[in-house]
Each structure stands twice: as structure tokens, then as C-alpha cells.
Coordinates of C-alpha atoms and ligand atoms in Angstrom, one line a residue:
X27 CA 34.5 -3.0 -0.4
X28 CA 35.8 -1.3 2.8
X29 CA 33.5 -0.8 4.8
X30 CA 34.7 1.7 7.0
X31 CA 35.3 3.8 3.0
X32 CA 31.1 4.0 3.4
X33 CA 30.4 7.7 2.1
X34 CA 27.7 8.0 4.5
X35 CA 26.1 7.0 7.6
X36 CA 29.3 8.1 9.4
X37 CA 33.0 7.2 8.6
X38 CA 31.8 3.3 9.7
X39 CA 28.7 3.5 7.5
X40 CA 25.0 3.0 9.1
X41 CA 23.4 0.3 11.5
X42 CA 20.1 0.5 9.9
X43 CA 19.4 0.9 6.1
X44 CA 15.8 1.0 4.8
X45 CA 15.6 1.0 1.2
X46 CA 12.5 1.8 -0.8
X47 CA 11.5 2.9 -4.2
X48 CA 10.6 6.0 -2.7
X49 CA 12.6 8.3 0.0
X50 CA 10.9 8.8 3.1
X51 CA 10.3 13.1 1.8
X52 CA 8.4 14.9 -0.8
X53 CA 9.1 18.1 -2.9
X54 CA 6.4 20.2 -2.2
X55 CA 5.6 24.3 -2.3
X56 CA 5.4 26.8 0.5
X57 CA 4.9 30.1 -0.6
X58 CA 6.0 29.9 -3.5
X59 CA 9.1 27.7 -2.5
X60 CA 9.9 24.4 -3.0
X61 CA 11.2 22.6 -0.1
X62 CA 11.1 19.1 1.3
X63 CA 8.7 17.3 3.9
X64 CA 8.4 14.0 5.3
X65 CA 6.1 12.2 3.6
X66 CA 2.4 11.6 5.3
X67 CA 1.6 8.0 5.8
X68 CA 2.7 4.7 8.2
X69 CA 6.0 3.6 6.9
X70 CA 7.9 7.5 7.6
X71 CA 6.2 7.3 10.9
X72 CA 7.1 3.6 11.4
X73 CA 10.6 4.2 10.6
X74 CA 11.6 7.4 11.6
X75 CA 12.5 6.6 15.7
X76 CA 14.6 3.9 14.6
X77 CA 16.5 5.9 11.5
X78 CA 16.7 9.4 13.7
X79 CA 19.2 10.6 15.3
X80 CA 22.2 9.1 12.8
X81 CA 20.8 5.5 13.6
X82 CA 20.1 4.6 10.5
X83 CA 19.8 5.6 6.3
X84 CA 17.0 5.7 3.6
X85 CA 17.9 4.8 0.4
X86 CA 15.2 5.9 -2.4
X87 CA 14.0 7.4 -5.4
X88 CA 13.1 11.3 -4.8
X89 CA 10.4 11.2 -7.4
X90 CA 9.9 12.4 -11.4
X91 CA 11.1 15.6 -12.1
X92 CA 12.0 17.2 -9.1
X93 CA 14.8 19.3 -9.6
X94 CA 15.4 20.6 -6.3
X95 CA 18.5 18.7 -4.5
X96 CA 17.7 15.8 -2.1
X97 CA 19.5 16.9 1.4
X98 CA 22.1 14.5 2.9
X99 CA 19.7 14.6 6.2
X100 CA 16.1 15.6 6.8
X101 CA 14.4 14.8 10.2
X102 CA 17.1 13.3 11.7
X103 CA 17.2 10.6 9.4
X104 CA 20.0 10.7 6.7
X105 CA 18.9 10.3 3.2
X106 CA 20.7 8.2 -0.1
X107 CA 19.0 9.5 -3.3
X108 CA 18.7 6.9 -6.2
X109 CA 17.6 9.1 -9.0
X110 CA 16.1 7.4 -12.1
X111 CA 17.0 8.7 -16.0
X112 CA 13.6 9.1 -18.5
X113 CA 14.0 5.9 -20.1
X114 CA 14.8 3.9 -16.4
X115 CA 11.6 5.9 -15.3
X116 CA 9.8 4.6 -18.3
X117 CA 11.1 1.0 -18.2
X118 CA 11.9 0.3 -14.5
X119 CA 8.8 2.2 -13.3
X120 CA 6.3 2.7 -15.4
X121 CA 7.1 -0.5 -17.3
X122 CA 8.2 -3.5 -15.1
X123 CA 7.4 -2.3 -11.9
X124 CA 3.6 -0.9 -12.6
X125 CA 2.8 -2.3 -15.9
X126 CA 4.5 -6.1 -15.2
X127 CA 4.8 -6.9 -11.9
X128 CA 1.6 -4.6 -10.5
X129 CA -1.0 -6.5 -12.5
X130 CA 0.5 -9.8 -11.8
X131 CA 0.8 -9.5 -8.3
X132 CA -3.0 -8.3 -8.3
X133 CA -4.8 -11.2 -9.8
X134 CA -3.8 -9.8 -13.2
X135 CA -6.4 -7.4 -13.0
X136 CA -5.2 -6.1 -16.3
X137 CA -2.9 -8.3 -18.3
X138 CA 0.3 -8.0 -17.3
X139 CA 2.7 -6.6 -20.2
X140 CA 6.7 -8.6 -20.8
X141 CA 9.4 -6.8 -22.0
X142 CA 12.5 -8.1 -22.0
X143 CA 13.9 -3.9 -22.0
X144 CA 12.0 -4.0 -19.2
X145 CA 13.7 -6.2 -17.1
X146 CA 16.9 -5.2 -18.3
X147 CA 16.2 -2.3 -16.6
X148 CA 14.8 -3.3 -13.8
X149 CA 17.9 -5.7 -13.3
X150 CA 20.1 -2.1 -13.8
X151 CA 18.2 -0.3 -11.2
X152 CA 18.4 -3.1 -8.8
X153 CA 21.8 -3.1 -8.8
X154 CA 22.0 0.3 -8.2
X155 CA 20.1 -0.1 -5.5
X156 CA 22.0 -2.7 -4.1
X157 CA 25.0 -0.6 -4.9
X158 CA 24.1 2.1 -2.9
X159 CA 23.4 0.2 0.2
X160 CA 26.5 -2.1 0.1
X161 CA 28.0 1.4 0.4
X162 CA 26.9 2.9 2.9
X163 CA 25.8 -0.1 5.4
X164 CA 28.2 -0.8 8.3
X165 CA 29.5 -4.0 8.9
X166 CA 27.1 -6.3 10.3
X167 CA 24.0 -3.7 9.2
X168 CA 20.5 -4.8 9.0
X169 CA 19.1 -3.7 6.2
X170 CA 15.5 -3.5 5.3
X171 CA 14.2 -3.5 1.4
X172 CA 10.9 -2.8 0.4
X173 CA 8.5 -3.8 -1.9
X174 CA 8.3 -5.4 -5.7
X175 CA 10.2 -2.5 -7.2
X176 CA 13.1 -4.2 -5.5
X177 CA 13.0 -8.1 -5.4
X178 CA 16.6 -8.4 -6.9
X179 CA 18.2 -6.0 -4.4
X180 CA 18.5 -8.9 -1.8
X181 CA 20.3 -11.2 -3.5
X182 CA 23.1 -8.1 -5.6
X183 CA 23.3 -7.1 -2.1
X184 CA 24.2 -10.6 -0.4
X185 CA 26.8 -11.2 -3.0
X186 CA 28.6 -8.4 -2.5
X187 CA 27.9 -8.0 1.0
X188 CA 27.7 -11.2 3.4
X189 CA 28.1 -9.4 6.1
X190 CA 24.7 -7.7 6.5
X191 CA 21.5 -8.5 7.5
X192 CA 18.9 -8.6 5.3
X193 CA 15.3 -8.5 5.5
X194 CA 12.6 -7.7 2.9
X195 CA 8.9 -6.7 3.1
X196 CA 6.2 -6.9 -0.3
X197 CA 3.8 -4.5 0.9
X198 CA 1.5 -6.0 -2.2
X199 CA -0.3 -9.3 -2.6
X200 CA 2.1 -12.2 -3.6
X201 CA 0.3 -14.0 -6.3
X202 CA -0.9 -17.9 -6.7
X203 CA 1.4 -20.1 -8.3
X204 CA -0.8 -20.1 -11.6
X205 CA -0.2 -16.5 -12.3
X206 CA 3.3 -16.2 -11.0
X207 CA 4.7 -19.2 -13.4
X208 CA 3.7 -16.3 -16.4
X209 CA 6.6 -14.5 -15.5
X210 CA 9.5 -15.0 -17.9
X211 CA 11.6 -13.9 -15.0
X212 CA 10.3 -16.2 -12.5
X213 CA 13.5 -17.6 -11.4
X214 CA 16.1 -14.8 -10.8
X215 CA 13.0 -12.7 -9.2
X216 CA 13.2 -15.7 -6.7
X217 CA 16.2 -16.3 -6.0
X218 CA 16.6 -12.3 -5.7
X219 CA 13.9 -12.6 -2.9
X220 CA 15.5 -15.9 -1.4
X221 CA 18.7 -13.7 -1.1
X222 CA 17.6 -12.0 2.3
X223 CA 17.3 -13.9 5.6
X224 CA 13.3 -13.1 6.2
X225 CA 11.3 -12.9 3.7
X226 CA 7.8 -11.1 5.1
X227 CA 3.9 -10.5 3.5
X228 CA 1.1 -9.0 4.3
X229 CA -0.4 -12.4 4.7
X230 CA -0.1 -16.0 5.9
X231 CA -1.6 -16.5 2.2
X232 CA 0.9 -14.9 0.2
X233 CA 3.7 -16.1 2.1
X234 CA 2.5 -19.8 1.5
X235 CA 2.0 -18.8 -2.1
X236 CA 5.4 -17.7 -2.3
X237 CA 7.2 -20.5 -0.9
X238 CA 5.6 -22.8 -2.8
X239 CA 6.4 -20.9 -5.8
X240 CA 10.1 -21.4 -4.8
X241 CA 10.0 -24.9 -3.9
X242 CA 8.8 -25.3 -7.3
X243 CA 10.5 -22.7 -9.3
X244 CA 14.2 -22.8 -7.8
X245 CA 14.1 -26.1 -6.1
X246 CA 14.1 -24.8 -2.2
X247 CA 13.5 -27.0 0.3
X248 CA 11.4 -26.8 3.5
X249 CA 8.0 -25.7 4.8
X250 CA 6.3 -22.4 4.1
X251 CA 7.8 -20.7 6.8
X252 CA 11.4 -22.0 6.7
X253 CA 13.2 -22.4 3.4
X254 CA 16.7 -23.7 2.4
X255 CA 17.9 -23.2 -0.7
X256 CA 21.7 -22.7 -1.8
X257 CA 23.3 -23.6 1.9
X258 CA 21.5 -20.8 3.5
X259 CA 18.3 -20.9 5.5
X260 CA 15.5 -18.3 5.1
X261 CA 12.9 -17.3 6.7
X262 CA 9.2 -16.5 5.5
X263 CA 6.1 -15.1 7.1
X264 CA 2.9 -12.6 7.4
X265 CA 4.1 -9.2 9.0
X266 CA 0.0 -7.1 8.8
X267 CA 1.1 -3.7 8.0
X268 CA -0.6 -1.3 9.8
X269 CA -1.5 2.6 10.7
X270 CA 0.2 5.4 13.2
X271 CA -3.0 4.7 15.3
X272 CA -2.0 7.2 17.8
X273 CA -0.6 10.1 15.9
X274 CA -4.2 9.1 14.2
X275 CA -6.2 9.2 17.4
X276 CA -4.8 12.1 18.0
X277 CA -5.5 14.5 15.1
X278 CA -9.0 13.0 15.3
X279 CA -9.4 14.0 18.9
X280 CA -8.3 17.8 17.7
X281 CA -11.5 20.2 18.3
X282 CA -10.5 21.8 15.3
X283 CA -10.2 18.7 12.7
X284 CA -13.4 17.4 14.7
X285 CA -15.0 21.1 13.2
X286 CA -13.5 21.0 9.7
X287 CA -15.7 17.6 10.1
X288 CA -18.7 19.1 10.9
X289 CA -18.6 21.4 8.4
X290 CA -18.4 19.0 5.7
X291 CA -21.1 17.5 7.1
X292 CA -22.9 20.9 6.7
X293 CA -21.5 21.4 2.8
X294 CA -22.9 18.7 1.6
X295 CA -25.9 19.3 2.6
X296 CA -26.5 17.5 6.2
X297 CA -27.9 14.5 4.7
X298 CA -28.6 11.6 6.9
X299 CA -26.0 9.0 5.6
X300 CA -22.3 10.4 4.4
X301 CA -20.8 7.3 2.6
X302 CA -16.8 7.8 1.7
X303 CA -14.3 5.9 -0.8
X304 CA -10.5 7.3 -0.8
X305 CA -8.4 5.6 -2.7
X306 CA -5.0 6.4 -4.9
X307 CA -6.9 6.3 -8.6
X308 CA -5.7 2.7 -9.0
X309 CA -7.8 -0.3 -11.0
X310 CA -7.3 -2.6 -8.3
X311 CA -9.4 -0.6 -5.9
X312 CA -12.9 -1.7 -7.6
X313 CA -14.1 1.8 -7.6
X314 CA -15.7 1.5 -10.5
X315 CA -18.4 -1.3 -9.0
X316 CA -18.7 0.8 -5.7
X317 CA -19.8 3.3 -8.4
X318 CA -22.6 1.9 -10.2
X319 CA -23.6 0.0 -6.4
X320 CA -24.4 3.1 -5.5
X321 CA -26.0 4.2 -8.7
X322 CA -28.2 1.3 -8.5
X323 CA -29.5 2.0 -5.1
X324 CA -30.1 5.5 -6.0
X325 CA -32.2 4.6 -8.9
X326 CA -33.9 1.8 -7.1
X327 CA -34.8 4.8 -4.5
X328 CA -33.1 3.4 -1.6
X329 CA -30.6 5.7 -1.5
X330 CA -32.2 9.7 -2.1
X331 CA -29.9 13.2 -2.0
X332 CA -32.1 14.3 0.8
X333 CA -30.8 11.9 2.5
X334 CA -27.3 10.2 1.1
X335 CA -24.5 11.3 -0.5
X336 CA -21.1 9.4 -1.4
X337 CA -17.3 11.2 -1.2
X338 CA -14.8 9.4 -3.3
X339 CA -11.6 10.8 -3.3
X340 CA -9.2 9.6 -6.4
X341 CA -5.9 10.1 -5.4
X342 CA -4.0 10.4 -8.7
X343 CA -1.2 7.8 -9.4
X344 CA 1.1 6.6 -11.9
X345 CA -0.9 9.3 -14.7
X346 CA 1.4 8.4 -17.4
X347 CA 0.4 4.8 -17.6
X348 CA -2.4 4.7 -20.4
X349 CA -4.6 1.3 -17.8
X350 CA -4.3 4.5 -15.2
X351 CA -5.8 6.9 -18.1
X352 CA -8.1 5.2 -19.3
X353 CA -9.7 4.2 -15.4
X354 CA -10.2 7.8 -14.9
X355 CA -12.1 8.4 -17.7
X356 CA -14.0 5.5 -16.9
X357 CA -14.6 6.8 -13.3
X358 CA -15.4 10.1 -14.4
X359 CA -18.3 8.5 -17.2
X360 CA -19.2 6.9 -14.3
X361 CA -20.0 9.5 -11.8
X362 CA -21.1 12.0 -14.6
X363 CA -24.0 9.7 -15.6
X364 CA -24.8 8.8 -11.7
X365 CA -24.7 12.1 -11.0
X366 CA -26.8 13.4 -14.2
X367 CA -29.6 11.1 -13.3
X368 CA -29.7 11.3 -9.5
X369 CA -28.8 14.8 -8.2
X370 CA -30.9 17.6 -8.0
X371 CA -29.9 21.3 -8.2
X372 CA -27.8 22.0 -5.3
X373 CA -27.4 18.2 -4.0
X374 CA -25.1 15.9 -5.7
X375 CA -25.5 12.0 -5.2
X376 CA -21.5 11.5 -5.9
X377 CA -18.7 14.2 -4.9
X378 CA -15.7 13.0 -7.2
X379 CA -12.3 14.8 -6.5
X380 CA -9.5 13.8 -8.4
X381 CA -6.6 15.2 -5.9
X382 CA -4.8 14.5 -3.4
X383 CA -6.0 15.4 0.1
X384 CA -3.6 16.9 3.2
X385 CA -3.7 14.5 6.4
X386 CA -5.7 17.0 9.0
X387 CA -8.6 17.1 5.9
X388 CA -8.6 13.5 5.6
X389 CA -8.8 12.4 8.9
X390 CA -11.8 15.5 9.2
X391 CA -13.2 13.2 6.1
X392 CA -13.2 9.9 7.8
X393 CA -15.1 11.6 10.7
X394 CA -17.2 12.9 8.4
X395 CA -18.2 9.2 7.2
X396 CA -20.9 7.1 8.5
X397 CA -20.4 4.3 6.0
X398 CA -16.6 3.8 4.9
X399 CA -16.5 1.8 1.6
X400 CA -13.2 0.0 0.7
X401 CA -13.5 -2.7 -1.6
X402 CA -10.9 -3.3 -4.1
X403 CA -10.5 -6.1 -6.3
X404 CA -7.4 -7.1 -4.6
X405 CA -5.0 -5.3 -2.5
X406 CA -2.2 -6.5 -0.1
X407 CA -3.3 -4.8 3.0
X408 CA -5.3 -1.3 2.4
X409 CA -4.9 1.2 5.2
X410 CA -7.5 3.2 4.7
X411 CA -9.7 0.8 6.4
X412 CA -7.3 1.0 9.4
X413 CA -7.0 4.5 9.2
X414 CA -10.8 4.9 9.1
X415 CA -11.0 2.7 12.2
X416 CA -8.5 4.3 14.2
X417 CA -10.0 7.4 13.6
X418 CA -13.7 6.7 14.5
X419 CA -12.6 8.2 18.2
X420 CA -16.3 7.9 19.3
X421 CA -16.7 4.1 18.0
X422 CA -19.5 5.2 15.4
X423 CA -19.3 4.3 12.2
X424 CA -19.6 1.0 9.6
X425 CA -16.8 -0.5 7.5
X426 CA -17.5 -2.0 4.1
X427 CA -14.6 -4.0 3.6
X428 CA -13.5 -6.4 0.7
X429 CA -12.9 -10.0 1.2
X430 CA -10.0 -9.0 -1.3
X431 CA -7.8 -6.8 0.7
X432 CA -5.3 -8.0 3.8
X433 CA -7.2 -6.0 5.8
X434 CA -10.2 -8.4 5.9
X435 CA -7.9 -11.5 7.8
X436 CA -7.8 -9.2 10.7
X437 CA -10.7 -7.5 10.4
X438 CA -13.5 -9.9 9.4
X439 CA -15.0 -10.4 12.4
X440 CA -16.1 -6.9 12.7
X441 CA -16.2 -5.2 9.3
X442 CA -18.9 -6.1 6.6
X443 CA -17.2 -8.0 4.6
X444 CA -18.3 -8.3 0.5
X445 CA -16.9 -9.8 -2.8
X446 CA -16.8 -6.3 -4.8
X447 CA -17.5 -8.6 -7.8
X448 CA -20.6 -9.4 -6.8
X449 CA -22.9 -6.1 -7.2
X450 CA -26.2 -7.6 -5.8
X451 CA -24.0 -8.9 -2.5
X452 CA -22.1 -5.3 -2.8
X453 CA -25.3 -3.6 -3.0
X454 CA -26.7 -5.7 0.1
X455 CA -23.0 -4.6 2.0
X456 CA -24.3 -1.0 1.8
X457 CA -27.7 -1.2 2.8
X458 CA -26.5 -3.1 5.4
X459 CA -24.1 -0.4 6.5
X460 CA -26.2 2.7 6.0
X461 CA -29.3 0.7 8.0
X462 CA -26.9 -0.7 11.1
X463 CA -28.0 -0.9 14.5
X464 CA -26.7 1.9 16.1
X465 CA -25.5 -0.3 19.1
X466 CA -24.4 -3.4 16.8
X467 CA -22.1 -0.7 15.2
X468 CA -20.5 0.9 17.8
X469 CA -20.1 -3.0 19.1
X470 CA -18.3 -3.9 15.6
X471 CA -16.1 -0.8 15.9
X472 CA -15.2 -1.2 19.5
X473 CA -13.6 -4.6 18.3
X474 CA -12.2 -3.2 14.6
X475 CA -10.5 -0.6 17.0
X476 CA -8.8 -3.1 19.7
X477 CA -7.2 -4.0 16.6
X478 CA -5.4 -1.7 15.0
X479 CA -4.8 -0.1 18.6
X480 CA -2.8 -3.5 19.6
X481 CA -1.1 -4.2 15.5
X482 CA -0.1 -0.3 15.1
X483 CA 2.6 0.4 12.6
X484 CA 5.3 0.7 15.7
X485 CA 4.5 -3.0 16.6
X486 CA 4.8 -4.1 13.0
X487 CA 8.0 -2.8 12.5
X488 CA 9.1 -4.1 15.7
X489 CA 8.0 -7.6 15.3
X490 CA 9.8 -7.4 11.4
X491 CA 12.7 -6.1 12.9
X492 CA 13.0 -8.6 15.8
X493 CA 12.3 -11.6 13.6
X494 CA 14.8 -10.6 11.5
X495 CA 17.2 -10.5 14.3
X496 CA 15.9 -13.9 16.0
X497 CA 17.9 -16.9 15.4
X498 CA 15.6 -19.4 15.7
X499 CA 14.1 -21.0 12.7
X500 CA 10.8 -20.6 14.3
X501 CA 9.3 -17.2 13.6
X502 CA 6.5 -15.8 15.4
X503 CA 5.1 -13.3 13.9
X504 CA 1.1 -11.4 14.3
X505 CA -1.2 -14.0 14.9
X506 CA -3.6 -14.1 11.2
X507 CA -7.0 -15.4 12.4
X508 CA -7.2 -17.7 10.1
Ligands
G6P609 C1 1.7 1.0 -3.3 C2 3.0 0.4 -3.3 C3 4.1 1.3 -3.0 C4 4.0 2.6 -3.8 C5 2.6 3.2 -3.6 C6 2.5 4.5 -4.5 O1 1.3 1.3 -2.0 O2 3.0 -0.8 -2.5 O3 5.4 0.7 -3.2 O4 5.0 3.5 -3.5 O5 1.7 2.3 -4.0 O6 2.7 4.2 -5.8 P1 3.9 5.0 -6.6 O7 3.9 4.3 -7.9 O8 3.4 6.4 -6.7 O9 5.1 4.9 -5.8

């Protein structure tokens, strides 16, 4: 291709591509209206200096059924819709991406389904992908692909441009070598990966995982960090996503989010101990065990309305996958026989909303918490137990925290840390967190916070970006304590 032919990003195409399954803006309604808005969350606010202002492209799915048009530009940052037809949305999405790959990567939570119309279409889609960013990169772009919906695009993308720089991030776990071998796929999902020059996790773990997958698999040479394979070198390493922590700090210092927090307080009844789960409505995030913890120490009468009360917010996802189904009526069992044997007229022992929850509420949530409860089965990172922390302005607060998520190799120190299999241990996590020392507490946050004030999402992005632009084979990336 000529370059300088790109259809976008200027008549030389852009510096900077990010391509993701999803674009950087959501369809939503304003009186009565549908328009477009960023999307909330770290990875828009990551991005956004470096793609404003013409800099740079995201390339990206707008999302099932919207019909209102994608615009070529929206907060500076120029946008590249990929849209997906019902039966790629059904075999690329629902199918390979959340019903193959998703339960793999996570432990095989649920077993992971193969179908080979599956992977034809996620090879399709990849290439489309790939496609869309050969076109509109300029020469010598660095271009940054995102997550397991798009493991081929690296190496399409190499192929038919050599030119660019490419870099790609799994924001999920990367799974031991015993689960990953299942995969009937296992080799071009490799070499796809192996097609970009860094290759980053969440994790010092996964990364190892991976590269000794494709020592094995494909016959790459080299340690865990550096690989050769096919007269290239690539890189691998852990890149800990993080959280805006200051746009976070800042909404939490508002007067009147710290109200709206107050208030909830006072809805619920004032009780002593507010304990909070938010989570997208996902089996991986072990809600149900956090459930029937609770449950227990309700009916065991250490936990009493008068004086506790749990939030957990279900954030629905992926609604059309029948696992996804079938783990909210679970959930909902759950909480309806908690709740029928525990509450009293006016006081509930579990507040269940299924919805999605606007950032200025959420953030009022987390101050709302005493005891933040995060304990999925397996997760690559979680951020709600770095956007809890960065909001807890006034270093009160206690942070359950699985062993399970990414979030625990930074955090462990400082969080209580529990194997959410384990319901006595996960029951001891929480009576441990609802009793805490007041000044043991604010000693654990102090330290939880220097955290995810020094790793913000800026200096992620950053390190990605300048690793991918180093030319040493050595890679330094944030230091995993442990
Ligand atoms: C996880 C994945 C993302 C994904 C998000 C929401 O965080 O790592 O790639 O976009 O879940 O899931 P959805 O299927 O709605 O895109």
C-alpha cells in the first residue's frame, strides 16, 4: 500500500494508532437524543493526550446495534469504526472471543467452547482489523493493539506492513501452559502475538507463561523476556494497568460527590459497617462465594442489619451469552434467599442492582464503603481495587482483595489478601476487614495509595509506549514485587 493513499489520519496517515475491540465512545441518550461520549474508565483517559489533537487514531468496534453514525473525530481524537455483521457478532464476539478464549484465559472457569466457525471468524475480523490500521497508519507508525479479541492483528499487520511499530497489550490473564495447549489454535494465536515487537501483561506471571508457551508451541528461542523466533527479536514483559488516580482524587475530593456519599450512607440506614462489591456481572469475579460469605456471617450473627449491610453492583455484560444468563440468576437466588432470611422490614442485608452506575455515583459509592470486597476467581488486573484506593481521599477504609487478580502482586502488602475459594479463609478476610484497627487501616491504605499514586494509568502507558520505542533488548518495565 501507499502510504501517503491512508484515508485518514491526514493525507500521510497517523503517528499513533490504538486499536481495540471497542472505540474509545459510547452511544448514549440525552434528552431524548442519542449522541456520543467518551467512554468512562482508564484506557480513554490513558490515551486521549497522546491521540488528541490529530496525533494519533482509534480503531474499534462501536458496539451492538447502534445505529447512529460513528464521527470521523470526537475529543480530539480521530475515530476508525470496525462494525461487526450478526453472525461476526455472534461468532467473533460472543463465540471465540467470550465463549473460547475468556474462559481459557481465566483458569477455564467454565469450559471453554471450540468451533472451528468460530475461529474462522475471528481470523476474518482480524484481518479486518489489521486492514484498517495498515490503512490509515503513517509510515514508521507505532501502533498499539489491545487485548484477546485481537491476537492475530500483529502478525496480518506485520505482513503487510513492515514498516510500523507494533506493540500489543492482553489486559486479561495469560493462561499456564496446561490450559493454553487445549487450544486447537494454539499456534497461529502465537505466532499472531509474536508478530509485534513487545509483547506486554499484566504480570511478570503471565508473561513467563506466555513465552514458554511459545518456546514450546512455535519453537522461539530465548528467555522470558526476549524471544527470537522467525529472524525477528521480540520483546515480552508485565506492563500493571492502572487507574486515572488523579481525575479520581479529584471527583472524590468534590463536596458534592463527598454528599451524594453521605447520603447513601444515610439510605441505607446508617449502619455501622457499609461493605461494597462492583463488578461487570461476569463468572470470574467470584461474586457468588462473596455472596453466601456474607450470608454465613449473617446467620452466624456476626454480621446484623443494625449494623451491616453489603452493596453489590452487577454491571451487566455480554447478556446474550447463556454462562452470563445463567450467573445472574444464580446471583439473584442468591441474594433473594440471603436477603429473605436476614433482613428485616425496612433493612436489607444485600442491596443487589443489576445496572450500570455513572462515574460521580460510583466514586460517591466507594466513599461510601468501609470494607471494599474484590475477589474474583481470577482476573488479569481488576481496577476496582485501584479505583477504590485512589479514591479513599481520607486513607480510611479496608480492601479485601483476591490472591487471584493482578492487583494483588502490587498490592499485597497492604490489602487483605484471600483465596475466594476458600469460604472459611473468605469469611475470616471479612471479619477481619469490618473489625480493623482504625489506625492499622488507615496505615495499610496510606501504603495501597503510594501505589496507585506512583503506577497511575499516565505512567503505564508511558512506560508501554517507551518500551516499545527502546532498542535495547533489555526492557525495564514496573517493578512486580515478586
Ligand atoms: C474486559 C476486557 C475488555 C472488554 C471488557 C468489557 O475488561 O479485557 O477487552 O472490553 O472486559 O467487555 P465487553 O465484552 O463488553 O467488551
Amino acid at each position: 500500500m501507499d502510504s501517503s493513499d491512508a484515508a485518514s489520519g491526514g493525507p500521510a496517515g497517523a503517528p499513533l494508532v490504538v486499536v481495540a475491540n471497542r472505540l474509545p465512545v459510547r452511544c448514549v441518550e440525552h434528552d431524548g437524543e442519542m449522541r456520543w461520549d467518551l467512554s468512562p474508565g482508564g484506557l480513554v483517559s490513558a490515551l486521549t493526550p497522546a491521540l488528541a489533537g490529530g496525533a494519533g487514531m482509534w480503531i474499534g468496534w462501536p458496539g451492538d446495534g447502534v445505529d447512529l453514525a460513528v464521527p470521523a473525530e470526537h475529543a480530539g481524537i480521530e475515530l476508525r469504526a470496525v462494525p461487526l455483521d450478526d453472525a461476526e457478532f455472534e461468532q467473533f464476539y460472543l463465540g471465540f472471543s467470550n465463549a473460547t478464549l475468556w474462559p481459557l484465559y481465566h483458569d477455564a472457569i467454565r469450559a471453554p467452547t471450540f468451533h472451528r466457525e468460530w475461529w474462522y471468524a475471528y481470523m476474518s475480523v482480524n484481518d479486518r482489523y489489521a486492514r484498517a490500521v495498515a490503512e490509515a497508519a503513517a509510515p514508521g507508525a507505532t501502533v498499539w493493539v489491545h487485548d484477546y479479541q485481537l491476537q492475530l492483528v500483529p502478525k496480518i499487520l506485520r505482513a503487510m506492513r513492515p514498516d510500523l511499530r507494533i506493540g500489543f497489550f492482553l489486559h486479561i490473564p495469560f493462561p499456564p501452559q496446561e490450559l493454553f495447549l487445549q487450544l486447537p489454535w494454539r499456534r497461529p494465536i502465537i505466532e499472531g502475538l509474536l508478530g509485534a515487537d513487545l509483547v506486554g501483561f499484566q504480570v511478570q506471571g503471565a508473561a513467563s507463561n506466555f513465552s514458554r508457551v511459545a518456546r514450546r508451541v512455535v519453537g522461539a528461542s530465548g528467555t522470558d523476556a526476549v524471544l527470537d523466533f522467525d529472524g525477528r527479536r521480540v520483546r515480552v514483559g508485565a506492563f500493571p494497568i492502572s487507574v486515572d488516580t488523579t481525575a479520581l482524587i479529584k471527583r472524590a475530593s468534590d463536596p458534592a460527590v463527598q454528599g451524594r456519599a453521605r447520603q447513601i450512607r444515610e439510605e441505607l440506614g446508617s449502619p455501622d459497617v457499609v461493605m461494597l462489591g462492583v463488578d461487570r456481572l461476569d463468572y470470574t469475579k467470584g461474586i457468588d462465594r462473596r455472596l453466601i460469605a456474607v450470608g454465613e456471617l449473617f446467620a452466624e450473627g456476626f454480621l446484623s442489619t443494625s449494623r451491616a449491610v453489603l452493596v453489590q453492583i452487577g454491571v451487566p455484560s455480554r447478556e446474550e451469552d447463556p454462562h452470563y444468563r445463567r450467573e445472574r440468576e444464580h446471583l439473584e437466588q442468591l441474594v433473594g434467599e440471603i436477603n429473605g432470611e436476614h433482613s428485616s422490614v425496612g433493612r436489607s442485608a444485600i442491596h443487589y442492582l443489576y445496572q450500570s452506575v455513572e462515574v460521580d455515583e460510583l466514586v460517591a459509592l466507594y466513599l461510601a464503603a468501609d470494607v471494599m470486597l474484590v475477589t474474583p476467581l481470577r482476573d488479569g488486573m481488576n481496577l476496582v481495587a485501584k479505583e477504590y484506593v485512589a479514591c479513599r481521599v481520607d486513607a480510611t477504609g479496608a480492601l479485601v482483595l483476591s490472591e487471584f487478580a493482578g492487583a494483588a502482586r502490587e498490592l499485597r502488602d497492604a490489602a487483605i489478601l484471600v483465596n475466594p475459594h476458600d469460604l472459611d479463609g473468605l469469611k475470616q478476610a471479612i471479619r477481619h476487614a469490618v473489625d480493623l484497627d482504625p489506625n492499622e487501616g488507615t496505615a495499610r491504605m496510606r501504603r495501597m495509595r503510594r501505589i496507585v499514586r506512583r503506577h497511575d494509568v499516565q505512567a503505564w502507558a508511558r512506560t508501554f509506549l517507551a518500551a516499545l520505542h527502546a532498542d535495547s533488548s533489555h526492557i525495564s518495565t514496573t517493578p512486580d514485587p515478586g
